[in-house]
Short mmCIF file of C-alpha atoms in Angstrom, two decimals:
data_model
loop_
_atom_site.label_atom_id
_atom_site.label_comp_id
_atom_site.label_asym_id
_atom_site.label_seq_id
_atom_site.Cartn_x
_atom_site.Cartn_y
_atom_site.Cartn_z
CA UNK A 1 8.92 14.49 2.42
CA UNK A 2 7.57 11.00 1.72
CA UNK A 3 4.52 9.84 3.65
CA UNK A 4 2.45 6.65 3.58
CA UNK A 5 -1.28 7.10 4.14
CA UNK A 6 -3.67 4.34 5.16
CA UNK A 7 -7.45 4.28 5.14
CA UNK A 8 -10.08 1.71 6.15
CA UNK A 9 -13.53 3.27 5.87
CA UNK A 10 -17.03 2.58 7.08
CA UNK A 11 -17.42 -0.24 4.55
CA UNK A 12 -14.53 -2.03 6.35
CA UNK A 13 -13.82 -4.22 3.32
CA UNK A 14 -10.19 -3.24 2.66
CA UNK A 15 -7.35 -0.96 3.66
CA UNK A 16 -6.26 1.53 1.02
CA UNK A 17 -2.54 2.28 0.97
CA UNK A 18 -0.82 5.20 -0.75
CA UNK A 19 2.65 6.65 -0.86
CA UNK A 20 3.04 10.35 -1.56
CA UNK A 21 5.86 12.83 -1.88
CA UNK A 22 5.22 16.41 -0.76
CA UNK A 23 7.26 19.45 -1.77
CA UNK A 24 6.60 23.14 -1.20
CA UNK A 25 7.06 25.88 -3.78
CA UNK A 26 6.02 29.28 -2.47
CA UNK A 27 2.43 29.01 -1.29
CA UNK A 28 1.80 25.82 -3.27
CA UNK A 29 2.12 22.33 -1.85
CA UNK A 30 2.85 19.75 -4.54
CA UNK A 31 1.70 16.17 -4.16
CA UNK A 32 3.40 13.51 -6.25
CA UNK A 33 1.52 10.19 -6.04
CA UNK A 34 4.00 7.34 -5.77
CA UNK A 35 1.47 4.52 -6.00
CA UNK A 36 -1.52 3.00 -4.30
CA UNK A 37 -2.85 -0.45 -3.42
CA UNK A 38 -6.07 -1.80 -1.95
CA UNK A 39 -5.61 -4.76 0.36
CA UNK A 40 -8.84 -6.67 1.00
CA UNK A 41 -9.78 -7.66 4.54
CA UNK A 42 -10.52 -11.36 4.87
CA UNK A 43 -13.99 -12.59 5.82
CA UNK A 44 -12.92 -13.38 9.38
CA UNK A 45 -11.64 -9.85 9.99
CA UNK A 46 -14.74 -8.29 8.45
CA UNK A 47 -16.81 -10.43 10.78
CA UNK A 48 -14.80 -9.32 13.81
CA UNK A 49 -15.22 -5.66 12.88
CA UNK A 50 -18.94 -6.07 12.27
CA UNK A 51 -19.33 -7.84 15.62
CA UNK A 52 -18.22 -4.77 17.61
CA UNK A 53 -20.14 -2.17 15.61
CA UNK A 54 -23.37 -0.66 16.95
CA UNK A 55 -25.98 -1.76 17.67
CA UNK A 56 -24.22 -5.04 18.57
CA UNK A 57 -23.06 -5.57 22.15
CA UNK A 58 -19.40 -6.35 22.66
CA UNK A 59 -16.74 -6.85 25.35
CA UNK A 60 -13.51 -5.13 26.26
CA UNK A 61 -11.75 -8.39 25.38
CA UNK A 62 -13.18 -8.35 21.85
CA UNK A 63 -12.17 -4.71 21.41
CA UNK A 64 -8.63 -5.39 22.64
CA UNK A 65 -8.21 -8.39 20.37
CA UNK A 66 -9.54 -6.47 17.37
CA UNK A 67 -7.33 -3.46 18.13
CA UNK A 68 -4.22 -5.61 17.92
CA UNK A 69 -5.45 -7.68 14.99
CA UNK A 70 -6.10 -4.49 13.02
CA UNK A 71 -2.75 -3.11 14.13
CA UNK A 72 -1.03 -6.07 12.52
CA UNK A 73 -3.06 -5.61 9.32
CA UNK A 74 -2.26 -1.90 9.14
CA UNK A 75 1.41 -2.66 9.87
CA UNK A 76 1.63 -4.92 6.83
CA UNK A 77 -0.23 -2.33 4.75
CA UNK A 78 2.25 0.34 5.86
CA UNK A 79 5.12 -1.93 4.77
CA UNK A 80 3.50 -2.15 1.33
CA UNK A 81 3.36 1.66 1.30
CA UNK A 82 7.08 1.86 2.05
CA UNK A 83 7.71 -0.40 -0.94
CA UNK A 84 5.56 1.87 -3.13
CA UNK A 85 7.73 4.78 -2.03
CA UNK A 86 10.91 3.03 -3.11
CA UNK A 87 11.92 1.55 0.25
CA UNK A 88 12.10 4.59 2.53
CA UNK A 89 9.59 7.08 3.95
CA UNK A 90 9.61 9.76 6.62
CA UNK A 91 6.30 8.93 8.29
CA UNK A 92 3.12 6.86 8.15
CA UNK A 93 -0.42 8.01 8.86
CA UNK A 94 -2.63 5.23 10.25
CA UNK A 95 -6.00 6.67 11.32
CA UNK A 96 -7.39 3.26 12.28
CA UNK A 97 -10.81 1.72 11.90
CA UNK A 98 -13.67 3.75 13.32
CA UNK A 99 -15.88 1.50 15.43
CA UNK A 100 -17.85 4.12 17.34
CA UNK A 101 -18.68 7.80 16.97
CA UNK A 102 -20.44 8.99 20.11
CA UNK A 103 -23.05 11.59 19.14
CA UNK A 104 -25.40 12.95 21.80
CA UNK A 105 -28.11 15.39 20.62
CA UNK A 106 -25.95 16.39 17.66
CA UNK A 107 -22.85 16.91 19.81
CA UNK A 108 -19.91 14.53 19.42
CA UNK A 109 -18.73 13.45 22.87
CA UNK A 110 -16.07 11.00 21.73
CA UNK A 111 -14.83 8.78 18.94
CA UNK A 112 -13.00 5.47 18.85
CA UNK A 113 -10.68 4.10 16.18
CA UNK A 114 -8.93 0.73 16.52
CA UNK A 115 -5.65 -0.47 15.05
CA UNK A 116 -2.66 -0.49 17.41
CA UNK A 117 -0.39 2.27 16.11
CA UNK A 118 2.56 0.88 18.09
CA UNK A 119 2.44 -2.25 15.95
CA UNK A 120 2.60 -0.13 12.80
CA UNK A 121 5.57 1.86 14.10
CA UNK A 122 7.38 -1.31 15.14
CA UNK A 123 6.90 -2.79 11.68
CA UNK A 124 8.09 0.15 9.58
CA UNK A 125 10.53 1.88 11.95
CA UNK A 126 9.35 5.45 11.31
CA UNK A 127 7.01 7.77 13.25
CA UNK A 128 3.33 6.95 12.86
CA UNK A 129 0.46 9.40 13.27
CA UNK A 130 -2.75 7.98 14.70
CA UNK A 131 -5.87 9.03 16.64
CA UNK A 132 -6.52 11.87 14.22
CA UNK A 133 -10.06 12.74 15.26
CA UNK A 134 -9.70 13.17 19.02
CA UNK A 135 -8.06 16.62 19.02
CA UNK A 136 -10.90 18.14 17.03
CA UNK A 137 -13.50 16.50 19.30
CA UNK A 138 -11.67 17.88 22.34
CA UNK A 139 -11.91 21.34 20.75
CA UNK A 140 -15.69 20.97 20.48
CA UNK A 141 -15.78 19.67 16.92
CA UNK A 142 -17.37 16.67 15.26
CA UNK A 143 -14.02 14.99 14.61
CA UNK A 144 -15.29 14.41 11.08
CA UNK A 145 -15.13 14.80 8.23
CA UNK A 146 -11.39 15.45 8.00
CA UNK A 147 -10.97 15.08 4.24
CA UNK A 148 -12.23 18.67 3.58
CA UNK A 149 -8.75 19.98 4.43
CA UNK A 150 -7.52 18.07 1.36
CA UNK A 151 -10.51 19.15 -0.73
CA UNK A 152 -10.06 22.80 0.20
CA UNK A 153 -6.50 22.79 -1.11
CA UNK A 154 -7.25 20.67 -4.19
CA UNK A 155 -10.21 22.83 -5.23
CA UNK A 156 -8.75 26.14 -4.05
CA UNK A 157 -10.18 28.89 -6.29
CA UNK A 158 -7.90 30.53 -8.81
CA UNK A 159 -8.04 34.23 -9.64
CA UNK A 160 -11.28 34.95 -11.44
CA UNK A 161 -13.17 31.92 -10.11
CA UNK A 162 -16.59 32.93 -8.86
CA UNK A 163 -18.76 29.81 -8.56
CA UNK A 164 -18.64 27.27 -5.73
CA UNK A 165 -17.47 23.74 -6.40
CA UNK A 166 -17.97 20.59 -4.37
CA UNK A 167 -15.94 17.50 -3.59
CA UNK A 168 -18.06 14.40 -3.01
CA UNK A 169 -16.90 11.21 -1.35
CA UNK A 170 -19.06 8.11 -1.79
CA UNK A 171 -17.83 5.66 0.82
CA UNK A 172 -19.98 3.92 3.39
CA UNK A 173 -21.17 7.44 4.15
CA UNK A 174 -21.52 10.21 1.58
CA UNK A 175 -19.83 13.44 2.56
CA UNK A 176 -19.49 16.71 0.75
CA UNK A 177 -17.06 19.64 0.82
CA UNK A 178 -18.11 22.99 -0.64
CA UNK A 179 -15.32 25.35 -1.68
CA UNK A 180 -16.34 28.85 -2.75
CA UNK A 181 -14.31 32.04 -3.29
CA UNK A 182 -14.26 34.40 -0.30
CA UNK A 183 -16.27 32.02 1.91
CA UNK A 184 -15.42 29.53 4.66
CA UNK A 185 -15.08 25.93 3.53
CA UNK A 186 -18.12 23.81 4.37
CA UNK A 187 -18.09 20.06 4.77
CA UNK A 188 -20.25 17.44 6.42
CA UNK A 189 -21.66 13.95 6.16
CA UNK A 190 -24.74 13.92 3.94
CA UNK A 191 -25.99 10.43 4.78
CA UNK A 192 -25.51 6.85 3.62
CA UNK A 193 -23.76 6.12 0.34
CA UNK A 194 -22.86 2.44 0.40
CA UNK A 195 -23.72 1.70 4.05
CA UNK A 196 -27.37 0.72 3.56
CA UNK A 197 -26.77 -0.69 0.08
CA UNK A 198 -24.12 -3.05 1.43
CA UNK A 199 -26.28 -3.96 4.44
CA UNK A 200 -29.11 -4.91 2.08
CA UNK A 201 -26.77 -6.90 -0.17
CA UNK A 202 -25.46 -8.88 2.79
CA UNK A 203 -28.93 -9.48 4.17
CA UNK A 204 -30.83 -10.37 1.00
CA UNK A 205 -28.17 -11.40 -1.55
CA UNK A 206 -25.64 -12.98 0.79
CA UNK A 207 -22.98 -10.84 -0.89
CA UNK A 208 -20.80 -8.05 0.49
CA UNK A 209 -22.20 -5.63 -2.09
CA UNK A 210 -24.30 -5.28 -5.23
CA UNK A 211 -21.44 -5.36 -7.75
CA UNK A 212 -21.76 -2.55 -10.31
CA UNK A 213 -25.25 -1.85 -8.96
CA UNK A 214 -26.50 -4.61 -11.27
CA UNK A 215 -29.39 -5.76 -9.06
CA UNK A 216 -30.43 -2.16 -8.34
CA UNK A 217 -30.44 -1.43 -12.08
CA UNK A 218 -33.03 -4.18 -12.57
CA UNK A 219 -35.38 -2.75 -9.93
CA UNK A 220 -37.83 0.11 -9.62
CA UNK A 221 -37.97 2.76 -6.94
CA UNK A 222 -40.57 2.07 -4.24
CA UNK A 223 -42.14 5.51 -3.59
CA UNK A 224 -43.49 4.64 -0.14
CA UNK A 225 -40.17 3.30 1.10
CA UNK A 226 -38.29 6.26 -0.36
CA UNK A 227 -40.60 8.70 1.47
CA UNK A 228 -40.07 6.78 4.70
CA UNK A 229 -36.29 6.84 4.31
CA UNK A 230 -36.19 10.53 3.40
CA UNK A 231 -38.08 11.35 6.61
CA UNK A 232 -34.90 10.56 8.58
CA UNK A 233 -34.30 13.63 10.86
CA UNK A 234 -30.55 13.57 10.19
CA UNK A 235 -31.02 14.97 6.68
CA UNK A 236 -32.78 18.09 7.98
CA UNK A 237 -30.22 18.77 10.73
CA UNK A 238 -27.96 21.73 9.94
CA UNK A 239 -24.20 21.28 9.67
CA UNK A 240 -21.76 20.82 11.25
CA UNK A 241 -22.82 17.20 11.48
CA UNK A 242 -21.34 13.75 11.08
CA UNK A 243 -22.72 10.23 11.11
CA UNK A 244 -21.80 6.64 10.44
CA UNK A 245 -22.90 3.07 10.95
CA UNK A 246 -23.96 3.85 14.49
CA UNK A 247 -27.07 5.24 12.72
CA UNK A 248 -27.18 3.76 9.21
CA UNK A 249 -26.83 0.00 9.78
CA UNK A 250 -28.72 -3.17 8.95
CA UNK A 251 -31.05 -2.81 11.94
CA UNK A 252 -31.99 0.68 10.77
CA UNK A 253 -33.01 -0.77 7.42
CA UNK A 254 -35.01 -3.55 9.10
CA UNK A 255 -36.93 -0.99 11.15
CA UNK A 256 -37.90 1.03 8.04
CA UNK A 257 -39.01 -2.07 6.17
CA UNK A 258 -41.08 -3.16 9.17
CA UNK A 259 -42.67 0.31 9.37
CA UNK A 260 -43.56 0.09 5.67
CA UNK A 261 -45.57 -3.03 6.39
CA UNK A 262 -45.31 -4.65 2.98
CA UNK A 263 -42.70 -6.79 1.23
CA UNK A 264 -40.28 -5.10 -1.14
CA UNK A 265 -38.47 -7.15 -3.83
CA UNK A 266 -34.72 -7.00 -3.30
CA UNK A 267 -34.09 -5.35 -6.66
CA UNK A 268 -36.61 -2.62 -5.79
CA UNK A 269 -35.05 -2.20 -2.34
CA UNK A 270 -31.59 -1.68 -3.83
CA UNK A 271 -32.96 0.64 -6.50
CA UNK A 272 -34.66 2.71 -3.80
CA UNK A 273 -31.54 2.88 -1.63
CA UNK A 274 -29.51 3.97 -4.66
CA UNK A 275 -31.94 6.80 -5.35
CA UNK A 276 -31.91 7.72 -1.65
CA UNK A 277 -28.17 8.39 -1.86
CA UNK A 278 -28.45 10.26 -5.15
CA UNK A 279 -31.38 12.35 -3.93
CA UNK A 280 -29.83 13.42 -0.63
CA UNK A 281 -26.52 14.28 -2.31
CA UNK A 282 -28.22 16.22 -5.11
CA UNK A 283 -30.28 18.20 -2.59
CA UNK A 284 -27.11 19.41 -0.85
CA UNK A 285 -25.41 20.29 -4.13
CA UNK A 286 -28.47 22.30 -5.16
CA UNK A 287 -28.62 24.02 -1.76
CA UNK A 288 -25.09 25.34 -2.20
CA UNK A 289 -25.61 26.16 -5.89
CA UNK A 290 -22.42 24.40 -6.96
CA UNK A 291 -21.44 24.34 -10.61
CA UNK A 292 -19.17 21.29 -10.42
CA UNK A 293 -18.99 18.14 -8.32
CA UNK A 294 -15.76 16.15 -8.17
CA UNK A 295 -16.48 12.63 -6.90
CA UNK A 296 -14.34 9.91 -5.38
CA UNK A 297 -14.73 6.80 -3.23
CA UNK A 298 -16.01 3.29 -3.72
CA UNK A 299 -19.41 4.50 -4.91
CA UNK A 300 -17.80 5.86 -8.09
CA UNK A 301 -17.41 2.23 -9.19
CA UNK A 302 -21.19 1.77 -9.04
CA UNK A 303 -22.43 2.82 -12.50
CA UNK A 304 -26.07 2.68 -11.39
CA UNK A 305 -25.45 5.17 -8.58
CA UNK A 306 -23.35 7.41 -10.82
CA UNK A 307 -26.02 7.40 -13.53
CA UNK A 308 -28.68 8.42 -10.98
CA UNK A 309 -26.44 11.26 -9.85
CA UNK A 310 -25.78 12.30 -13.44
CA UNK A 311 -29.54 12.40 -14.12
CA UNK A 312 -30.06 14.74 -11.17
CA UNK A 313 -27.02 16.83 -12.12
CA UNK A 314 -28.11 17.38 -15.73
CA UNK A 315 -28.23 21.08 -16.51
CA UNK A 316 -27.37 22.01 -12.92
CA UNK A 317 -23.75 21.04 -12.31
CA UNK A 318 -20.92 19.16 -13.97
CA UNK A 319 -20.16 15.74 -12.48
CA UNK A 320 -16.64 14.34 -12.81
CA UNK A 321 -14.13 12.38 -10.72
CA UNK A 322 -10.84 13.14 -9.00
CA UNK A 323 -9.05 10.99 -11.59
CA UNK A 324 -9.22 14.04 -13.86
CA UNK A 325 -7.27 16.02 -11.25
CA UNK A 326 -4.58 13.36 -10.86
CA UNK A 327 -5.94 11.76 -7.68
CA UNK A 328 -7.15 8.13 -8.08
CA UNK A 329 -10.79 7.92 -7.00
CA UNK A 330 -10.26 4.78 -4.93
CA UNK A 331 -7.29 6.25 -3.07
CA UNK A 332 -8.35 9.85 -2.45
CA UNK A 333 -9.05 9.46 1.27
CA UNK A 334 -5.73 7.72 1.87
CA UNK A 335 -3.94 10.58 0.06
CA UNK A 336 -5.95 13.00 2.19
CA UNK A 337 -4.68 11.34 5.36
CA UNK A 338 -1.13 11.49 4.03
CA UNK A 339 -1.65 15.24 3.65
CA UNK A 340 -2.95 15.49 7.22
CA UNK A 341 0.26 13.78 8.30
CA UNK A 342 2.32 16.39 6.45
CA UNK A 343 0.35 19.17 8.13
CA UNK A 344 0.72 17.65 11.59
CA UNK A 345 4.44 17.07 11.09
CA UNK A 346 4.83 20.79 10.45
CA UNK A 347 2.60 21.83 13.35
CA UNK A 348 -0.21 22.98 11.06
CA UNK A 349 -3.90 22.35 11.81
CA UNK A 350 -5.66 19.74 9.71
CA UNK A 351 -9.26 20.12 10.86
CA UNK A 352 -11.30 23.07 9.62
CA UNK A 353 -13.51 24.67 12.31
CA UNK A 354 -15.94 25.85 9.61
CA UNK A 355 -16.44 22.16 8.80
CA UNK A 356 -16.34 20.42 12.18
CA UNK A 357 -17.70 23.20 14.37
CA UNK A 358 -14.68 23.18 16.66
CA UNK A 359 -13.83 26.27 18.70
CA UNK A 360 -10.34 26.34 17.21
CA UNK A 361 -8.29 24.72 14.48
CA UNK A 362 -6.50 21.70 15.91
CA UNK A 363 -3.25 20.06 14.93
CA UNK A 364 -4.38 16.49 14.48
CA UNK A 365 -3.21 13.19 15.80
CA UNK A 366 -0.70 11.66 18.17
CA UNK A 367 2.75 10.65 16.99
CA UNK A 368 4.13 7.27 17.97
CA UNK A 369 7.93 7.29 17.67
CA UNK A 370 9.91 4.41 16.24
CA UNK A 371 13.68 4.23 16.12
CA UNK A 372 16.22 6.99 15.59
CA UNK A 373 14.23 8.64 12.79
CA UNK A 374 12.04 10.43 15.34
CA UNK A 375 13.25 13.22 17.62
CA UNK A 376 11.03 15.65 19.49
CA UNK A 377 13.94 17.99 20.26
CA UNK A 378 17.72 18.38 19.90
CA UNK A 379 19.77 15.21 19.88
CA UNK A 380 21.14 14.12 23.26
CA UNK A 381 23.09 11.12 24.43
CA UNK A 382 21.00 8.53 26.32
CA UNK A 383 21.30 9.12 30.11
CA UNK A 384 22.79 6.40 32.31
CA UNK A 385 21.23 7.48 35.61
CA UNK A 386 18.65 9.77 37.23
CA UNK A 387 19.38 11.97 40.24
CA UNK A 388 17.17 14.45 42.08
CA UNK A 389 18.30 18.02 42.68
CA UNK A 390 16.79 19.68 45.76
#
């Protein structure tokens, strides 16, 4: 089965596209990567997404326009995925752009992703899976993270394995999956990875990000600011938990700087935010006593962040990337969503209750049909009329 997976994360700078072929041999599912691309969002689209994100106010009109604009973008990305697969696929997974994750006293009440799935299905002519988080939320879960289903299979212990390992994703938010023999899989959002770094770069450098962590590398950690940031209650909350830019946004950073009451040079600010991410991630790895951390996501391209992580990992766990396991670091989440599509297609749950806190394991997403490739039951001829039988 060939599936295209799409992903636009909390950094909302691009849509990652992958094509994957899945085959089953006994109890092993084989993934053959067929290619991946990253298609950058233009400045106008990034501005439109940022304009609807909390804490900004917005309108239903703006949300509707953005939903359809993103749908067109994802449709073109899906077409690129079909090309990567050689011109034909069985399905597309388009999870959309998360614009709000409604958390009330630690309980997720709802979640909203934009990107008209009907436009994607119309463009590629195959069934498209969207709205992947809602089923888990309806079952009492966080609706996130969903990638641990992929991590659990990729890091599944072999006979004789005894130590826990972790998968780490460094996107806008850092999230971790802990896989240990004879134990439920754990996974949750740790805190900001690139979210606050990118917010600071936009605010003080007028750039979308600090490329290669170069400015952060020139700075020094500000101890007072770091203490203030580490006092965030989210870090102490027990899992299951999830977060996003509804908490860690530019306004959040402004509030902490105002509370500090003294100016912080931009290079020191970025250095401190880098260490914040490394410190919070390392604390969770130490808590679970992992022996290996396999990292992926945009943060892997930041050598300053990776070096801070490596310093904290020294002598405690091995740090490497998913590239060594055959999964490109920049495309891992898109491949994970392709896997969730395969699971859903076969009626298998994709969310892990031990991760999300749901009451039951949910089959994820809603399928949008497109053309004759999709059938929910046995083939029938189209009816010509409707009559009512008493």
